[in-house]
Amino acid sequence: MKFIIQRDQLIASVQDVMKAISSRTAIPILTGMKIEARSNGITLTGSDSDISIESHIPTEEDGIVNIEDIEEGSIVLQAKYFPDIVRKLPEKTIEIESDSNLKVTIRSGKAEFNLNGQDAEEYPQLPKLQSDDSFKIPTDLLKSLIKQTVFAVSTMETRPILTGVNLKLENGKLNFTATDSHRLASREIPISGSSNEFPSIVVPGKSLNELYKILDDTEENVEISVTNNQILFRTKHLYFLSRLLDGNYPETSRLIPEQSKTVLQVKTKELLHTIDRASLLAKEERNSVVKLSTMGNELLEITGNSPEVGRVVEEISVQSIEGEELKISFSSKYMLDALKAIENDEVKIEFTGAMRPFIIRPANNDPILQLILPVRTY
Amino acid sequence: MKFIIQRDQLIASVQDVMKAISSRTAIPILTGMKIEARSNGITLTGSDSDISIESHIPTEEDGIVNIEDIEEGSIVLQAKYFPDIVRKLPEKTIEIESDSNLKVTIRSGKAEFNLNGQDAEEYPQLPKLQSDDSFKIPTDLLKSLIKQTVFAVSTMETRPILTGVNLKLENGKLNFTATDSHRLASREIPISGSSNEFPSIVVPGKSLNELYKILDDTEENVEISVTNNQILFRTKHLYFLSRLLDGNYPETSRLIPEQSKTVLQVKTKELLHTIDRASLLAKEERNSVVKLSTMGNELLEITGNSPEVGRVVEEISVQSIEGEELKISFSSKYMLDALKAIENDEVKIEFTGAMRPFIIRPANNDPILQLILPVRTY
């Protein structure tokens, strides 16, 4: 194998593929990165067996030559050293060559690295998904869906299914839902031009977090394919495969109250900053609890209290308060997460009493829903 | 005590003073920050008993009013919460008030924090140094002196005296020297207009690191005063006091070889980047060792080697090589630290054989000296 490649192109691809590589893995060769040279370009592969990422650099694209002097072949290199080496090489082009003894030479300017490679034949084959029943959504929309839900997954391994995000595609609607059983985040978008459906699947939160990091903020489409145990996200040069979580995701729709006793509408940012300040004095507790009280029809009072340190109280003007008076306590962390996930200027919050879950939605009725269970403080 | 103050002014002062405050201290009140209001301004004080910092905000400066409605008094506040509170307050002005029960109220906009304070009478008095025998140097020059030497202090508590930087003022010259017994960094500058002298003192490296962070990059002077157990750095609004380390600093001048057998001159950045690349394959070892070999009169070869991973070799053109041929191994970390401390474009390196310490100086003969002990690899 041999090729000469533009350093910046290689750096970008290496960074993407590294997201799938872990230094702790049961399969030693997976601590390496596979490099495959074909006449049409170079493909880098990384995998921790839960997530697999392939990044392709075409030989030529839009009239620009990325790679020259290709001799086909493949090799696996230690991922621990390769990214730093590529990043610190002195010149803009890099020559990579491997011989029949699996010795790899990386040259750039006067610098020459000789590395021990591993046989690419020993690298596991990635499953090739059938992509017949796939659908497409714009990359930036997929990133929003992830960002607005994935923070609510559970970090506890006691109920593994809750560490994933529940995806459904039914009746032309794609739904993302995550819950750790104390709060829930969900969003639905219409998918047009696809007769496709898949039932409830669960994608590990970790996979979606890594996917979020390597996707660009672009309107170009991501193609998504689902089988019964894997999901594939494919962009022009990227192939991101994740296993699915086994098990049945709990039915969450019954958690969502259908009636409400108190409804308020408030500026998102104003509430966010007020909650943030109220949370300052309760750092000791894990999810520092704050209290919200309605004061007539136009004011809320937000308070935080930490007996040893002190107390904070702040009034905030709201657009409207309808229904019963209310005093309720909740985790400021959950509330801050929920408010950050809503891009709209105003939010509508619907309460059904101090002991019942409450719902936060954007005031423009976008189908984003954040649900939080209150904390009993009386 | 009561006053109304510009938030941004207060944030800057609080950040500086926090550098002296530790949450782990034998004297509980030192986990707090002392706030003192006088008609001429507000003074904040923090201390961990090794370092003490006072920051003063004048009531009025250059015609700009910083503080209003002052009622004199003082209080000590929990430093764990105060910085975040100040930073997150909603408005540009902040009102701080304490009552006779040590209750403190902080108001800004509609936010109100009620905190439990502590009696300022219980806060230790900072020793007031006589500043009769002080001298002055520009702040940016002091920062250079610190940056070029402090990295070489020892981090091991086995010889506590080596965790400090040795300062001397003799014959109109100020000298900073640090060594961890494997390498040494030193710089000397002339001090004009001062008849002052002080013998060898040792300032904790930690103190100088914190001082470096809070000093601005300005040509304005810092006033330095020394007693037998403390050193004071004073700028317009800042008072930084550090204890000195007890004990005799070792005589370092005899470590510095007076003759050399091989002398080379090389571009600083080029050597730095080459050493950096050569160090990549030896991450496992603590101070990854690289090897330097002269190749005739114009080339150096730098190599790094890690049996399991591979080998890197790079040639580098030098300005000149004089004297004997040389092969020498040394810690790449020490070499990188030394080269980073030298601002000049070219460095001169003087060797006295593969087993003897070698010296790195700027080629322009500025009195900066970096010394490194080689590693025995044969």
Coordinates of C-alpha atoms in Angstrom, one line a residue, chain A residues 159-339:
Chain A
R159 CA -32.1 -0.1 33.6
P160 CA -29.8 -0.3 30.5
I161 CA -32.7 0.3 28.1
L162 CA -33.0 3.9 29.5
T163 CA -29.4 4.7 28.5
G164 CA -30.7 4.9 24.9
V165 CA -32.9 7.1 22.9
N166 CA -36.2 5.6 21.6
L167 CA -36.7 6.2 17.9
K168 CA -40.0 5.5 16.0
L169 CA -41.0 6.1 12.4
E170 CA -44.8 5.8 12.1
N171 CA -47.4 7.4 9.9
G172 CA -44.8 9.7 8.3
K173 CA -43.6 11.0 11.7
L174 CA -40.2 10.4 13.2
N175 CA -40.1 10.5 17.0
F176 CA -37.1 10.7 19.4
T177 CA -37.8 10.1 23.1
A178 CA -35.4 9.8 26.1
T179 CA -36.1 9.4 29.8
D180 CA -34.2 8.6 32.9
S181 CA -37.5 8.1 34.8
H182 CA -37.2 11.5 36.5
R183 CA -37.6 13.5 33.4
L184 CA -38.4 13.0 29.7
A185 CA -37.5 14.7 26.5
S186 CA -39.1 14.1 23.2
R187 CA -39.5 15.6 19.7
E188 CA -41.4 14.6 16.6
I189 CA -40.8 15.7 13.0
P190 CA -42.6 14.9 9.8
I191 CA -40.7 12.7 7.3
S192 CA -42.0 13.3 3.8
G193 CA -41.6 11.2 0.7
S194 CA -40.9 8.0 2.5
S195 CA -43.3 5.1 2.8
N196 CA -41.0 3.6 5.3
E197 CA -41.8 2.7 8.9
F198 CA -40.0 1.1 11.7
P199 CA -41.3 0.2 15.1
S200 CA -39.7 1.3 18.4
I201 CA -35.9 1.0 18.4
V202 CA -33.4 2.1 21.0
V203 CA -30.1 3.8 20.0
P204 CA -27.4 4.1 22.7
G205 CA -27.1 7.7 24.0
K206 CA -23.3 7.4 23.6
S207 CA -23.7 6.6 19.9
L208 CA -25.8 9.6 19.3
N209 CA -23.5 11.9 21.3
E210 CA -20.5 10.8 19.1
L211 CA -22.6 11.1 15.9
Y212 CA -23.6 14.6 17.0
K213 CA -19.9 15.6 17.3
I214 CA -18.8 14.4 13.8
L215 CA -21.8 15.6 11.8
D216 CA -21.3 19.0 10.2
D217 CA -23.9 21.7 10.5
T218 CA -25.2 21.4 7.0
E219 CA -28.6 21.1 5.3
E220 CA -27.3 18.1 3.2
N221 CA -29.1 14.9 3.9
V222 CA -28.2 12.0 6.2
E223 CA -29.5 8.7 5.0
I224 CA -30.7 6.5 7.9
S225 CA -31.3 2.7 7.6
V226 CA -32.5 0.4 10.4
T227 CA -32.3 -3.3 10.8
N228 CA -33.4 -5.3 13.8
N229 CA -30.1 -4.8 15.6
Q230 CA -28.3 -2.0 13.9
I231 CA -28.8 1.6 12.7
L232 CA -26.7 3.2 9.9
F233 CA -26.2 6.9 9.4
R234 CA -24.6 7.7 6.0
T235 CA -23.5 11.0 4.6
K236 CA -21.4 11.7 1.5
H237 CA -18.1 10.5 3.0
L238 CA -19.1 9.1 6.3
Y239 CA -20.6 5.8 7.4
F240 CA -21.7 5.6 11.0
L241 CA -23.0 2.3 12.3
S242 CA -24.3 1.7 15.8
R243 CA -25.7 -1.4 17.5
L244 CA -29.2 -1.0 19.0
L245 CA -30.1 -1.8 22.6
D246 CA -32.0 -5.0 23.3
G247 CA -35.2 -4.9 25.2
N248 CA -38.6 -3.1 25.2
Y249 CA -38.6 0.6 25.7
P250 CA -41.2 1.6 28.3
E251 CA -44.5 3.1 27.1
T252 CA -44.0 6.8 27.9
S253 CA -47.1 8.3 26.5
R254 CA -49.1 7.5 29.7
L255 CA -46.6 9.6 31.7
I256 CA -47.7 12.7 30.0
P257 CA -50.6 14.4 31.8
E258 CA -53.6 15.2 29.6
Q259 CA -55.0 17.9 31.7
S260 CA -53.4 20.9 33.5
K261 CA -54.4 23.0 36.4
T262 CA -51.9 25.8 36.1
V263 CA -50.5 27.1 32.8
L264 CA -47.9 29.8 32.5
Q265 CA -46.0 31.3 29.6
V266 CA -42.7 32.9 30.1
K267 CA -39.5 34.2 28.3
T268 CA -37.2 31.1 27.9
K269 CA -33.9 32.9 28.6
E270 CA -35.3 34.9 31.5
L271 CA -36.5 31.8 33.3
L272 CA -33.3 30.0 32.5
H273 CA -31.1 32.7 34.1
T274 CA -33.3 33.0 37.1
I275 CA -33.3 29.3 37.7
D276 CA -29.5 29.3 37.2
R277 CA -29.0 31.9 39.9
A278 CA -31.4 30.2 42.3
S279 CA -29.4 26.9 41.9
L280 CA -26.2 28.6 43.0
L281 CA -26.7 28.1 46.7
A282 CA -27.6 24.4 46.5
K283 CA -24.4 23.0 44.9
E284 CA -24.0 20.4 47.6
E285 CA -27.1 18.5 46.5
R286 CA -26.9 16.4 43.4
N287 CA -29.7 18.1 41.5
S288 CA -30.0 21.3 43.4
V289 CA -33.6 21.8 44.1
V290 CA -35.3 25.2 43.6
K291 CA -38.9 26.3 44.3
L292 CA -41.3 28.1 42.0
S293 CA -44.4 29.9 43.3
T294 CA -47.0 31.8 41.4
M295 CA -47.7 35.3 42.7
G296 CA -51.0 36.5 41.2
N297 CA -51.3 36.6 37.4
E298 CA -48.1 38.2 36.4
L299 CA -45.3 37.2 38.7
L300 CA -43.3 34.0 39.6
E301 CA -41.1 33.8 42.6
I302 CA -38.1 31.4 42.3
T303 CA -36.2 30.6 45.4
G304 CA -33.1 28.5 46.3
N305 CA -32.2 27.7 49.8
S306 CA -29.2 26.1 51.5
P307 CA -29.6 26.3 55.3
E308 CA -25.8 26.7 56.0
V309 CA -25.0 29.1 53.2
G310 CA -28.1 31.3 52.7
R311 CA -31.1 31.9 50.5
V312 CA -31.8 33.4 47.1
V313 CA -35.1 34.8 46.0
E314 CA -36.0 36.4 42.6
E315 CA -39.2 37.6 41.1
I316 CA -39.8 37.2 37.4
S317 CA -42.5 38.7 35.2
V318 CA -44.3 36.3 33.0
Q319 CA -46.5 36.7 29.9
S320 CA -49.4 34.9 31.6
I321 CA -50.5 32.6 34.4
E322 CA -53.8 30.8 34.1
G323 CA -55.4 28.4 36.6
E324 CA -54.7 27.5 40.2
E325 CA -52.1 29.0 42.4
L326 CA -49.0 26.8 42.7
K327 CA -45.9 26.1 44.8
I328 CA -43.7 23.4 43.4
S329 CA -40.1 22.2 43.8
F330 CA -37.9 20.6 41.2
S331 CA -34.3 19.9 40.2
S332 CA -32.8 23.0 38.8
K333 CA -30.5 20.9 36.6
Y334 CA -33.5 19.1 34.9
M335 CA -35.2 22.5 34.4
L336 CA -32.0 24.1 32.9
D337 CA -31.5 21.1 30.6
A338 CA -35.1 21.3 29.4
L339 CA -35.0 25.1 28.8

